[in-house]
Amino acid sequence: VLSGCGVYDGTEIHEASAILVHLSRGGAEVQMYAPDVPQMHVIDHSKGQPAEAESRNVLVESARIARGKIASLAKLTTADHDAVIFPGGFGAAKNLSTFAVDGKDCKVNREVERVLKDFHKAGKPIGLCCISPVLAAKVLSGAEVTVGHEEEEGGKWPYAGTAGAIKELGGKHCVKEAVFSLTPFYEAHVDTKNKVVTTPAFMCETELHKIFDGIGAMVKNVLKLTGK
C-alpha cells in the first residue's frame, strides 16, 4: 500500500523498491494499491519546502513507483491477498493518516483503517516499516511494533520520539536495531499474536544496504506467517 511518491510527502521510494525486490525473491505475487485522495501537501524535494501552488493525488503519484500497475485502495480485500505491507515515508503520516500533524490524536484514512482491521481479523500478516508502524499502533490496540530506538543517540535515530507516540497511541514499542546481528532477523520485530511485522528502515541514519537487509527480514517474516 503506497502513499505517494517521495520521502517527504509520499512513499519512501527506496523502501518500496526494497520491499518489491524481497517479495520477488520470495516468489510472491504483488498487487499495489493507494488511496485515491489528495496529498496533504506537495514538497519540493530539492529544497525540502512545500510547493504552495501545487496539489497532487496520492494514487496518481503512487503509480510512478508501481510503473502504472496500481489500483485504488478501496478495491483491496483480504479475500484476494495473503498479506499486506506498508512502506514508510512521510506519506504514511500525512496521506494515510494525520500523524504528522496530530500525533497521538491522529486519524487514519478510512480505507487504511479498514484494510488493517480486515487483515487483522482474518489472521493474515501485516508488514510495516519506518514510520508506518504508527498506523498499526493507532488501529490495532496493543500491537507490538518497532521504529528502532527510543533515544536519538547523537542523531543516529533522529525520529526516536516516535516510540513515545506509539505508546501514547496504545501500542507497545520494542527496541530494535537497523543492522543485522548474529540473531536471525533481529532487526525486524514479529508480533506473533497480532501477526504484525515491523522494521525501522530509514528511522535510522545508517547505510542503505543495512536498511535493505532489515526490510528483507520484515518481508521474509511476513511471507513465513502466511504459511505458504
JSON list of C-alpha atoms in Angstrom, two decimals:
[
{"chain": "A", "resi": 1, "resn": "VAL", "atom": "CA", "xyz": [0.00, 0.00, 0.00]},
{"chain": "A", "resi": 2, "resn": "LEU", "atom": "CA", "xyz": [1.64, 3.22, -1.20]},
{"chain": "A", "resi": 3, "resn": "SER", "atom": "CA", "xyz": [1.15, 6.80, -0.03]},
{"chain": "A", "resi": 4, "resn": "GLY", "atom": "CA", "xyz": [2.52, 8.89, -2.91]},
{"chain": "A", "resi": 5, "resn": "CYS", "atom": "CA", "xyz": [5.99, 9.21, -4.38]},
{"chain": "A", "resi": 6, "resn": "GLY", "atom": "CA", "xyz": [8.81, 10.84, -2.43]},
{"chain": "A", "resi": 7, "resn": "VAL", "atom": "CA", "xyz": [10.04, 10.62, 1.15]},
{"chain": "A", "resi": 8, "resn": "TYR", "atom": "CA", "xyz": [8.78, 13.98, 2.41]},
{"chain": "A", "resi": 9, "resn": "ASP", "atom": "CA", "xyz": [5.23, 13.88, 1.02]},
{"chain": "A", "resi": 10, "resn": "GLY", "atom": "CA", "xyz": [4.66, 10.26, -0.03]},
{"chain": "A", "resi": 11, "resn": "THR", "atom": "CA", "xyz": [6.20, 6.80, -0.06]},
{"chain": "A", "resi": 12, "resn": "GLU", "atom": "CA", "xyz": [9.92, 6.41, 0.63]},
{"chain": "A", "resi": 13, "resn": "ILE", "atom": "CA", "xyz": [10.98, 5.09, -2.78]},
{"chain": "A", "resi": 14, "resn": "HIS", "atom": "CA", "xyz": [13.98, 3.05, -1.62]},
{"chain": "A", "resi": 15, "resn": "GLU", "atom": "CA", "xyz": [11.80, 1.28, 0.94]},
{"chain": "A", "resi": 16, "resn": "ALA", "atom": "CA", "xyz": [9.11, 0.48, -1.63]},
{"chain": "A", "resi": 17, "resn": "SER", "atom": "CA", "xyz": [11.73, -0.80, -4.07]},
{"chain": "A", "resi": 18, "resn": "ALA", "atom": "CA", "xyz": [13.41, -2.93, -1.41]},
{"chain": "A", "resi": 19, "resn": "ILE", "atom": "CA", "xyz": [10.08, -4.48, -0.43]},
{"chain": "A", "resi": 20, "resn": "LEU", "atom": "CA", "xyz": [9.32, -5.30, -4.06]},
{"chain": "A", "resi": 21, "resn": "VAL", "atom": "CA", "xyz": [12.74, -6.88, -4.59]},
{"chain": "A", "resi": 22, "resn": "HIS", "atom": "CA", "xyz": [12.45, -9.05, -1.50]},
{"chain": "A", "resi": 23, "resn": "LEU", "atom": "CA", "xyz": [8.88, -10.06, -2.37]},
{"chain": "A", "resi": 24, "resn": "SER", "atom": "CA", "xyz": [10.03, -11.01, -5.86]},
{"chain": "A", "resi": 25, "resn": "ARG", "atom": "CA", "xyz": [12.91, -13.02, -4.44]},
{"chain": "A", "resi": 26, "resn": "GLY", "atom": "CA", "xyz": [10.45, -14.75, -2.10]},
{"chain": "A", "resi": 27, "resn": "GLY", "atom": "CA", "xyz": [8.27, -15.79, -5.01]},
{"chain": "A", "resi": 28, "resn": "ALA", "atom": "CA", "xyz": [5.30, -13.60, -4.07]},
{"chain": "A", "resi": 29, "resn": "GLU", "atom": "CA", "xyz": [2.76, -12.20, -6.50]},
{"chain": "A", "resi": 30, "resn": "VAL", "atom": "CA", "xyz": [2.25, -8.50, -5.84]},
{"chain": "A", "resi": 31, "resn": "GLN", "atom": "CA", "xyz": [-0.55, -6.01, -6.40]},
{"chain": "A", "resi": 32, "resn": "MET", "atom": "CA", "xyz": [-0.06, -2.36, -5.44]},
{"chain": "A", "resi": 33, "resn": "TYR", "atom": "CA", "xyz": [-2.72, -0.04, -4.07]},
{"chain": "A", "resi": 34, "resn": "ALA", "atom": "CA", "xyz": [-3.03, 3.55, -2.87]},
{"chain": "A", "resi": 35, "resn": "PRO", "atom": "CA", "xyz": [-5.90, 5.70, -1.62]},
{"chain": "A", "resi": 36, "resn": "ASP", "atom": "CA", "xyz": [-7.47, 7.89, -4.30]},
{"chain": "A", "resi": 37, "resn": "VAL", "atom": "CA", "xyz": [-7.23, 11.12, -2.28]},
{"chain": "A", "resi": 38, "resn": "PRO", "atom": "CA", "xyz": [-5.34, 14.44, -2.49]},
{"chain": "A", "resi": 39, "resn": "GLN", "atom": "CA", "xyz": [-1.94, 14.65, -0.80]},
{"chain": "A", "resi": 40, "resn": "MET", "atom": "CA", "xyz": [-1.73, 16.70, 2.38]},
{"chain": "A", "resi": 41, "resn": "HIS", "atom": "CA", "xyz": [0.72, 18.93, 0.50]},
{"chain": "A", "resi": 42, "resn": "VAL", "atom": "CA", "xyz": [3.50, 18.74, -2.08]},
{"chain": "A", "resi": 43, "resn": "ILE", "atom": "CA", "xyz": [7.16, 19.05, -1.11]},
{"chain": "A", "resi": 44, "resn": "ASP", "atom": "CA", "xyz": [9.89, 20.33, -3.41]},
{"chain": "A", "resi": 45, "resn": "HIS", "atom": "CA", "xyz": [12.45, 17.67, -2.55]},
{"chain": "A", "resi": 46, "resn": "SER", "atom": "CA", "xyz": [15.34, 19.75, -3.88]},
{"chain": "A", "resi": 47, "resn": "LYS", "atom": "CA", "xyz": [14.60, 22.40, -1.25]},
{"chain": "A", "resi": 48, "resn": "GLY", "atom": "CA", "xyz": [12.76, 20.44, 1.42]},
{"chain": "A", "resi": 49, "resn": "GLN", "atom": "CA", "xyz": [9.99, 23.03, 1.36]},
{"chain": "A", "resi": 50, "resn": "PRO", "atom": "CA", "xyz": [6.29, 22.94, 0.45]},
{"chain": "A", "resi": 51, "resn": "ALA", "atom": "CA", "xyz": [5.38, 23.85, -3.13]},
{"chain": "A", "resi": 52, "resn": "GLU", "atom": "CA", "xyz": [2.48, 26.09, -2.24]},
{"chain": "A", "resi": 53, "resn": "ALA", "atom": "CA", "xyz": [0.88, 26.28, -5.70]},
{"chain": "A", "resi": 54, "resn": "GLU", "atom": "CA", "xyz": [0.85, 22.51, -6.32]},
{"chain": "A", "resi": 55, "resn": "SER", "atom": "CA", "xyz": [-1.62, 19.77, -5.49]},
{"chain": "A", "resi": 56, "resn": "ARG", "atom": "CA", "xyz": [-1.26, 16.09, -6.31]},
{"chain": "A", "resi": 57, "resn": "ASN", "atom": "CA", "xyz": [-3.25, 12.88, -5.98]},
{"chain": "A", "resi": 58, "resn": "VAL", "atom": "CA", "xyz": [-1.87, 10.03, -3.85]},
{"chain": "A", "resi": 59, "resn": "LEU", "atom": "CA", "xyz": [-2.95, 7.29, -6.27]},
{"chain": "A", "resi": 60, "resn": "VAL", "atom": "CA", "xyz": [-1.61, 9.12, -9.32]},
{"chain": "A", "resi": 61, "resn": "GLU", "atom": "CA", "xyz": [1.75, 9.78, -7.66]},
{"chain": "A", "resi": 62, "resn": "SER", "atom": "CA", "xyz": [2.00, 6.22, -6.33]},
{"chain": "A", "resi": 63, "resn": "ALA", "atom": "CA", "xyz": [1.55, 4.95, -9.88]},
{"chain": "A", "resi": 64, "resn": "ARG", "atom": "CA", "xyz": [5.06, 6.27, -10.59]},
{"chain": "A", "resi": 65, "resn": "ILE", "atom": "CA", "xyz": [6.51, 3.65, -8.24]},
{"chain": "A", "resi": 66, "resn": "ALA", "atom": "CA", "xyz": [4.09, 0.96, -9.42]},
{"chain": "A", "resi": 67, "resn": "ARG", "atom": "CA", "xyz": [5.02, 1.58, -13.06]},
{"chain": "A", "resi": 68, "resn": "GLY", "atom": "CA", "xyz": [1.34, 2.23, -13.67]},
{"chain": "A", "resi": 69, "resn": "LYS", "atom": "CA", "xyz": [0.13, -1.10, -12.29]},
{"chain": "A", "resi": 70, "resn": "ILE", "atom": "CA", "xyz": [-1.88, 0.11, -9.33]},
{"chain": "A", "resi": 71, "resn": "ALA", "atom": "CA", "xyz": [-5.46, 0.20, -8.09]},
{"chain": "A", "resi": 72, "resn": "SER", "atom": "CA", "xyz": [-7.49, 2.26, -5.65]},
{"chain": "A", "resi": 73, "resn": "LEU", "atom": "CA", "xyz": [-7.14, 1.10, -2.06]},
{"chain": "A", "resi": 74, "resn": "ALA", "atom": "CA", "xyz": [-10.93, 0.78, -1.95]},
{"chain": "A", "resi": 75, "resn": "LYS", "atom": "CA", "xyz": [-10.55, -2.35, -4.11]},
{"chain": "A", "resi": 76, "resn": "LEU", "atom": "CA", "xyz": [-8.17, -4.15, -1.73]},
{"chain": "A", "resi": 77, "resn": "THR", "atom": "CA", "xyz": [-9.81, -7.11, 0.01]},
{"chain": "A", "resi": 78, "resn": "THR", "atom": "CA", "xyz": [-8.46, -9.83, 2.29]},
{"chain": "A", "resi": 79, "resn": "ALA", "atom": "CA", "xyz": [-10.06, -12.50, 0.11]},
{"chain": "A", "resi": 80, "resn": "ASP", "atom": "CA", "xyz": [-7.66, -11.69, -2.72]},
{"chain": "A", "resi": 81, "resn": "HIS", "atom": "CA", "xyz": [-4.42, -11.49, -0.71]},
{"chain": "A", "resi": 82, "resn": "ASP", "atom": "CA", "xyz": [-2.39, -13.42, 1.84]},
{"chain": "A", "resi": 83, "resn": "ALA", "atom": "CA", "xyz": [-0.73, -10.37, 3.46]},
{"chain": "A", "resi": 84, "resn": "VAL", "atom": "CA", "xyz": [-0.45, -6.60, 3.24]},
{"chain": "A", "resi": 85, "resn": "ILE", "atom": "CA", "xyz": [2.68, -4.43, 3.52]},
{"chain": "A", "resi": 86, "resn": "PHE", "atom": "CA", "xyz": [3.03, -0.68, 4.09]},
{"chain": "A", "resi": 87, "resn": "PRO", "atom": "CA", "xyz": [6.32, 1.07, 3.20]},
{"chain": "A", "resi": 88, "resn": "GLY", "atom": "CA", "xyz": [7.27, 4.19, 5.14]},
{"chain": "A", "resi": 89, "resn": "GLY", "atom": "CA", "xyz": [7.90, 7.75, 4.06]},
{"chain": "A", "resi": 90, "resn": "PHE", "atom": "CA", "xyz": [6.13, 10.82, 5.40]},
{"chain": "A", "resi": 91, "resn": "GLY", "atom": "CA", "xyz": [3.14, 9.95, 3.22]},
{"chain": "A", "resi": 92, "resn": "ALA", "atom": "CA", "xyz": [2.18, 7.36, 5.82]},
{"chain": "A", "resi": 93, "resn": "ALA", "atom": "CA", "xyz": [1.99, 10.15, 8.40]},
{"chain": "A", "resi": 94, "resn": "LYS", "atom": "CA", "xyz": [0.49, 12.75, 6.05]},
{"chain": "A", "resi": 95, "resn": "ASN", "atom": "CA", "xyz": [-1.67, 10.94, 3.50]},
{"chain": "A", "resi": 96, "resn": "LEU", "atom": "CA", "xyz": [-2.53, 7.62, 5.13]},
{"chain": "A", "resi": 97, "resn": "SER", "atom": "CA", "xyz": [-3.07, 9.34, 8.47]},
{"chain": "A", "resi": 98, "resn": "THR", "atom": "CA", "xyz": [-2.78, 12.74, 10.13]},
{"chain": "A", "resi": 99, "resn": "PHE", "atom": "CA", "xyz": [0.02, 11.61, 12.46]},
{"chain": "A", "resi": 100, "resn": "ALA", "atom": "CA", "xyz": [2.46, 14.24, 11.13]},
{"chain": "A", "resi": 101, "resn": "VAL", "atom": "CA", "xyz": [0.10, 16.99, 12.31]},
{"chain": "A", "resi": 102, "resn": "ASP", "atom": "CA", "xyz": [-1.91, 15.47, 15.14]},
{"chain": "A", "resi": 103, "resn": "GLY", "atom": "CA", "xyz": [0.45, 12.95, 16.75]},
{"chain": "A", "resi": 104, "resn": "LYS", "atom": "CA", "xyz": [-1.31, 10.68, 19.24]},
{"chain": "A", "resi": 105, "resn": "ASP", "atom": "CA", "xyz": [-4.64, 12.30, 18.35]},
{"chain": "A", "resi": 106, "resn": "CYS", "atom": "CA", "xyz": [-4.28, 11.42, 14.68]},
{"chain": "A", "resi": 107, "resn": "LYS", "atom": "CA", "xyz": [-6.93, 9.98, 12.42]},
{"chain": "A", "resi": 108, "resn": "VAL", "atom": "CA", "xyz": [-6.25, 7.18, 9.96]},
{"chain": "A", "resi": 109, "resn": "ASN", "atom": "CA", "xyz": [-7.57, 7.20, 6.40]},
{"chain": "A", "resi": 110, "resn": "ARG", "atom": "CA", "xyz": [-10.84, 5.27, 6.35]},
{"chain": "A", "resi": 111, "resn": "GLU", "atom": "CA", "xyz": [-9.69, 2.73, 3.76]},
{"chain": "A", "resi": 112, "resn": "VAL", "atom": "CA", "xyz": [-6.34, 2.22, 5.50]},
{"chain": "A", "resi": 113, "resn": "GLU", "atom": "CA", "xyz": [-8.14, 1.56, 8.77]},
{"chain": "A", "resi": 114, "resn": "ARG", "atom": "CA", "xyz": [-10.49, -0.88, 7.05]},
{"chain": "A", "resi": 115, "resn": "VAL", "atom": "CA", "xyz": [-7.61, -2.80, 5.46]},
{"chain": "A", "resi": 116, "resn": "LEU", "atom": "CA", "xyz": [-5.66, -3.06, 8.72]},
{"chain": "A", "resi": 117, "resn": "LYS", "atom": "CA", "xyz": [-8.70, -4.25, 10.67]},
{"chain": "A", "resi": 118, "resn": "ASP", "atom": "CA", "xyz": [-9.79, -6.69, 7.96]},
{"chain": "A", "resi": 119, "resn": "PHE", "atom": "CA", "xyz": [-6.37, -8.34, 7.67]},
{"chain": "A", "resi": 120, "resn": "HIS", "atom": "CA", "xyz": [-6.05, -8.49, 11.45]},
{"chain": "A", "resi": 121, "resn": "LYS", "atom": "CA", "xyz": [-9.49, -10.05, 11.82]},
{"chain": "A", "resi": 122, "resn": "ALA", "atom": "CA", "xyz": [-8.67, -12.58, 9.09]},
{"chain": "A", "resi": 123, "resn": "GLY", "atom": "CA", "xyz": [-5.44, -13.55, 10.86]},
{"chain": "A", "resi": 124, "resn": "LYS", "atom": "CA", "xyz": [-3.36, -12.50, 7.87]},
{"chain": "A", "resi": 125, "resn": "PRO", "atom": "CA", "xyz": [0.06, -10.86, 8.36]},
{"chain": "A", "resi": 126, "resn": "ILE", "atom": "CA", "xyz": [0.69, -7.13, 8.17]},
{"chain": "A", "resi": 127, "resn": "GLY", "atom": "CA", "xyz": [4.15, -5.73, 7.42]},
{"chain": "A", "resi": 128, "resn": "LEU", "atom": "CA", "xyz": [5.17, -2.13, 8.11]},
{"chain": "A", "resi": 129, "resn": "CYS", "atom": "CA", "xyz": [8.45, -0.23, 8.10]},
{"chain": "A", "resi": 130, "resn": "CYS", "atom": "CA", "xyz": [9.90, 3.15, 9.04]},
{"chain": "A", "resi": 131, "resn": "ILE", "atom": "CA", "xyz": [7.11, 5.49, 10.26]},
{"chain": "A", "resi": 132, "resn": "SER", "atom": "CA", "xyz": [4.20, 3.33, 9.06]},
{"chain": "A", "resi": 133, "resn": "PRO", "atom": "CA", "xyz": [4.04, 1.21, 12.26]},
{"chain": "A", "resi": 134, "resn": "VAL", "atom": "CA", "xyz": [2.17, 4.15, 13.83]},
{"chain": "A", "resi": 135, "resn": "LEU", "atom": "CA", "xyz": [-0.79, 3.08, 11.68]},
{"chain": "A", "resi": 136, "resn": "ALA", "atom": "CA", "xyz": [-0.93, -0.32, 13.38]},
{"chain": "A", "resi": 137, "resn": "ALA", "atom": "CA", "xyz": [-0.39, 1.23, 16.81]},
{"chain": "A", "resi": 138, "resn": "LYS", "atom": "CA", "xyz": [-3.38, 3.51, 16.25]},
{"chain": "A", "resi": 139, "resn": "VAL", "atom": "CA", "xyz": [-5.75, 0.99, 14.69]},
{"chain": "A", "resi": 140, "resn": "LEU", "atom": "CA", "xyz": [-4.79, -2.30, 16.38]},
{"chain": "A", "resi": 141, "resn": "SER", "atom": "CA", "xyz": [-4.84, -1.69, 20.12]},
{"chain": "A", "resi": 142, "resn": "GLY", "atom": "CA", "xyz": [-1.93, -3.31, 21.94]},
{"chain": "A", "resi": 143, "resn": "ALA", "atom": "CA", "xyz": [0.00, -4.24, 18.79]},
{"chain": "A", "resi": 144, "resn": "GLU", "atom": "CA", "xyz": [3.76, -4.67, 19.26]},
{"chain": "A", "resi": 145, "resn": "VAL", "atom": "CA", "xyz": [5.82, -2.64, 16.78]},
{"chain": "A", "resi": 146, "resn": "THR", "atom": "CA", "xyz": [9.27, -1.13, 16.39]},
{"chain": "A", "resi": 147, "resn": "VAL", "atom": "CA", "xyz": [10.57, 2.11, 14.94]},
{"chain": "A", "resi": 148, "resn": "GLY", "atom": "CA", "xyz": [14.08, 1.37, 16.23]},
{"chain": "A", "resi": 149, "resn": "HIS", "atom": "CA", "xyz": [15.45, 3.08, 19.32]},
{"chain": "A", "resi": 150, "resn": "GLU", "atom": "CA", "xyz": [13.83, 5.34, 21.90]},
{"chain": "A", "resi": 151, "resn": "GLU", "atom": "CA", "xyz": [16.76, 7.77, 22.23]},
{"chain": "A", "resi": 152, "resn": "GLU", "atom": "CA", "xyz": [18.33, 9.88, 19.45]},
{"chain": "A", "resi": 153, "resn": "GLU", "atom": "CA", "xyz": [21.86, 8.75, 20.33]},
{"chain": "A", "resi": 154, "resn": "GLY", "atom": "CA", "xyz": [23.63, 11.73, 18.82]},
{"chain": "A", "resi": 155, "resn": "GLY", "atom": "CA", "xyz": [21.48, 11.89, 15.72]},
{"chain": "A", "resi": 156, "resn": "LYS", "atom": "CA", "xyz": [21.66, 8.21, 14.75]},
{"chain": "A", "resi": 157, "resn": "TRP", "atom": "CA", "xyz": [17.94, 7.89, 15.50]},
{"chain": "A", "resi": 158, "resn": "PRO", "atom": "CA", "xyz": [16.54, 11.34, 14.57]},
{"chain": "A", "resi": 159, "resn": "TYR", "atom": "CA", "xyz": [12.90, 10.24, 14.89]},
{"chain": "A", "resi": 160, "resn": "ALA", "atom": "CA", "xyz": [13.26, 8.42, 18.21]},
{"chain": "A", "resi": 161, "resn": "GLY", "atom": "CA", "xyz": [10.39, 10.43, 19.68]},
{"chain": "A", "resi": 162, "resn": "THR", "atom": "CA", "xyz": [8.02, 8.36, 17.57]},
{"chain": "A", "resi": 163, "resn": "ALA", "atom": "CA", "xyz": [8.49, 5.48, 20.02]},
{"chain": "A", "resi": 164, "resn": "GLY", "atom": "CA", "xyz": [6.85, 7.54, 22.75]},
{"chain": "A", "resi": 165, "resn": "ALA", "atom": "CA", "xyz": [3.98, 8.46, 20.45]},
{"chain": "A", "resi": 166, "resn": "ILE", "atom": "CA", "xyz": [3.41, 4.77, 19.70]},
{"chain": "A", "resi": 167, "resn": "LYS", "atom": "CA", "xyz": [2.96, 4.12, 23.40]},
{"chain": "A", "resi": 168, "resn": "GLU", "atom": "CA", "xyz": [0.51, 7.01, 23.64]},
{"chain": "A", "resi": 169, "resn": "LEU", "atom": "CA", "xyz": [-1.42, 5.54, 20.71]},
{"chain": "A", "resi": 170, "resn": "GLY", "atom": "CA", "xyz": [-1.89, 2.34, 22.69]},
{"chain": "A", "resi": 171, "resn": "GLY", "atom": "CA", "xyz": [0.81, 0.26, 21.06]},
{"chain": "A", "resi": 172, "resn": "LYS", "atom": "CA", "xyz": [3.80, -1.48, 22.62]},
{"chain": "A", "resi": 173, "resn": "HIS", "atom": "CA", "xyz": [7.21, -0.33, 21.35]},
{"chain": "A", "resi": 174, "resn": "CYS", "atom": "CA", "xyz": [10.08, -2.80, 21.07]},
{"chain": "A", "resi": 175, "resn": "VAL", "atom": "CA", "xyz": [13.64, -1.55, 20.61]},
{"chain": "A", "resi": 176, "resn": "LYS", "atom": "CA", "xyz": [15.34, -3.00, 17.54]},
{"chain": "A", "resi": 177, "resn": "GLU", "atom": "CA", "xyz": [18.46, -2.30, 15.53]},
{"chain": "A", "resi": 178, "resn": "ALA", "atom": "CA", "xyz": [18.58, -1.39, 11.84]},
{"chain": "A", "resi": 179, "resn": "VAL", "atom": "CA", "xyz": [21.56, -3.68, 11.26]},
{"chain": "A", "resi": 180, "resn": "PHE", "atom": "CA", "xyz": [21.91, -7.44, 11.02]},
{"chain": "A", "resi": 181, "resn": "SER", "atom": "CA", "xyz": [23.17, -9.22, 14.10]},
{"chain": "A", "resi": 182, "resn": "LEU", "atom": "CA", "xyz": [24.00, -12.81, 14.98]},
{"chain": "A", "resi": 183, "resn": "THR", "atom": "CA", "xyz": [20.36, -13.29, 15.93]},
{"chain": "A", "resi": 184, "resn": "PRO", "atom": "CA", "xyz": [18.46, -14.12, 12.71]},
{"chain": "A", "resi": 185, "resn": "PHE", "atom": "CA", "xyz": [16.18, -11.30, 11.62]},
{"chain": "A", "resi": 186, "resn": "TYR", "atom": "CA", "xyz": [16.94, -9.31, 14.79]},
{"chain": "A", "resi": 187, "resn": "GLU", "atom": "CA", "xyz": [16.18, -6.04, 13.07]},
{"chain": "A", "resi": 188, "resn": "ALA", "atom": "CA", "xyz": [12.56, -6.97, 12.37]},
{"chain": "A", "resi": 189, "resn": "HIS", "atom": "CA", "xyz": [10.10, -7.37, 15.23]},
{"chain": "A", "resi": 190, "resn": "VAL", "atom": "CA", "xyz": [7.44, -10.04, 14.95]},
{"chain": "A", "resi": 191, "resn": "ASP", "atom": "CA", "xyz": [4.26, -9.67, 16.99]},
{"chain": "A", "resi": 192, "resn": "THR", "atom": "CA", "xyz": [3.15, -13.28, 16.65]},
{"chain": "A", "resi": 193, "resn": "LYS", "atom": "CA", "xyz": [-0.18, -12.71, 18.40]},
{"chain": "A", "resi": 194, "resn": "ASN", "atom": "CA", "xyz": [-1.31, -9.98, 16.00]},
{"chain": "A", "resi": 195, "resn": "LYS", "atom": "CA", "xyz": [0.81, -11.13, 13.03]},
{"chain": "A", "resi": 196, "resn": "VAL", "atom": "CA", "xyz": [2.33, -7.65, 12.71]},
{"chain": "A", "resi": 197, "resn": "VAL", "atom": "CA", "xyz": [5.94, -7.43, 11.46]},
{"chain": "A", "resi": 198, "resn": "THR", "atom": "CA", "xyz": [7.89, -4.16, 11.62]},
{"chain": "A", "resi": 199, "resn": "THR", "atom": "CA", "xyz": [11.40, -2.86, 10.96]},
{"chain": "A", "resi": 200, "resn": "PRO", "atom": "CA", "xyz": [12.99, 0.61, 11.48]},
{"chain": "A", "resi": 201, "resn": "ALA", "atom": "CA", "xyz": [14.35, 1.21, 7.94]},
{"chain": "A", "resi": 202, "resn": "PHE", "atom": "CA", "xyz": [15.10, 4.94, 7.47]},
{"chain": "A", "resi": 203, "resn": "MET", "atom": "CA", "xyz": [14.21, 5.80, 11.06]},
{"chain": "A", "resi": 204, "resn": "CYS", "atom": "CA", "xyz": [17.94, 5.17, 11.48]},
{"chain": "A", "resi": 205, "resn": "GLU", "atom": "CA", "xyz": [20.79, 7.11, 9.90]},
{"chain": "A", "resi": 206, "resn": "THR", "atom": "CA", "xyz": [22.74, 4.16, 8.54]},
{"chain": "A", "resi": 207, "resn": "GLU", "atom": "CA", "xyz": [23.97, 2.60, 5.31]},
{"chain": "A", "resi": 208, "resn": "LEU", "atom": "CA", "xyz": [21.42, 1.82, 2.61]},
{"chain": "A", "resi": 209, "resn": "HIS", "atom": "CA", "xyz": [22.34, -1.87, 2.41]},
{"chain": "A", "resi": 210, "resn": "LYS", "atom": "CA", "xyz": [21.60, -2.30, 6.12]},
{"chain": "A", "resi": 211, "resn": "ILE", "atom": "CA", "xyz": [18.17, -0.75, 5.62]},
{"chain": "A", "resi": 212, "resn": "PHE", "atom": "CA", "xyz": [17.66, -3.03, 2.61]},
{"chain": "A", "resi": 213, "resn": "ASP", "atom": "CA", "xyz": [18.56, -6.09, 4.72]},
{"chain": "A", "resi": 214, "resn": "GLY", "atom": "CA", "xyz": [16.27, -5.02, 7.56]},
{"chain": "A", "resi": 215, "resn": "ILE", "atom": "CA", "xyz": [13.37, -4.68, 5.13]},
{"chain": "A", "resi": 216, "resn": "GLY", "atom": "CA", "xyz": [14.28, -8.12, 3.81]},
{"chain": "A", "resi": 217, "resn": "ALA", "atom": "CA", "xyz": [13.92, -9.54, 7.31]},
{"chain": "A", "resi": 218, "resn": "MET", "atom": "CA", "xyz": [10.48, -7.96, 7.59]},
{"chain": "A", "resi": 219, "resn": "VAL", "atom": "CA", "xyz": [9.36, -9.36, 4.23]},
{"chain": "A", "resi": 220, "resn": "LYS", "atom": "CA", "xyz": [10.69, -12.85, 5.00]},
{"chain": "A", "resi": 221, "resn": "ASN", "atom": "CA", "xyz": [8.79, -12.93, 8.27]},
{"chain": "A", "resi": 222, "resn": "VAL", "atom": "CA", "xyz": [5.60, -11.70, 6.62]},
{"chain": "A", "resi": 223, "resn": "LEU", "atom": "CA", "xyz": [5.86, -14.43, 3.98]},
{"chain": "A", "resi": 224, "resn": "LYS", "atom": "CA", "xyz": [6.60, -17.01, 6.68]},
{"chain": "A", "resi": 225, "resn": "LEU", "atom": "CA", "xyz": [3.48, -16.02, 8.61]},
{"chain": "A", "resi": 226, "resn": "THR", "atom": "CA", "xyz": [1.32, -16.63, 5.54]},
{"chain": "A", "resi": 227, "resn": "GLY", "atom": "CA", "xyz": [2.18, -20.32, 5.88]},
{"chain": "A", "resi": 228, "resn": "LYS", "atom": "CA", "xyz": [2.77, -20.64, 2.15]}
]
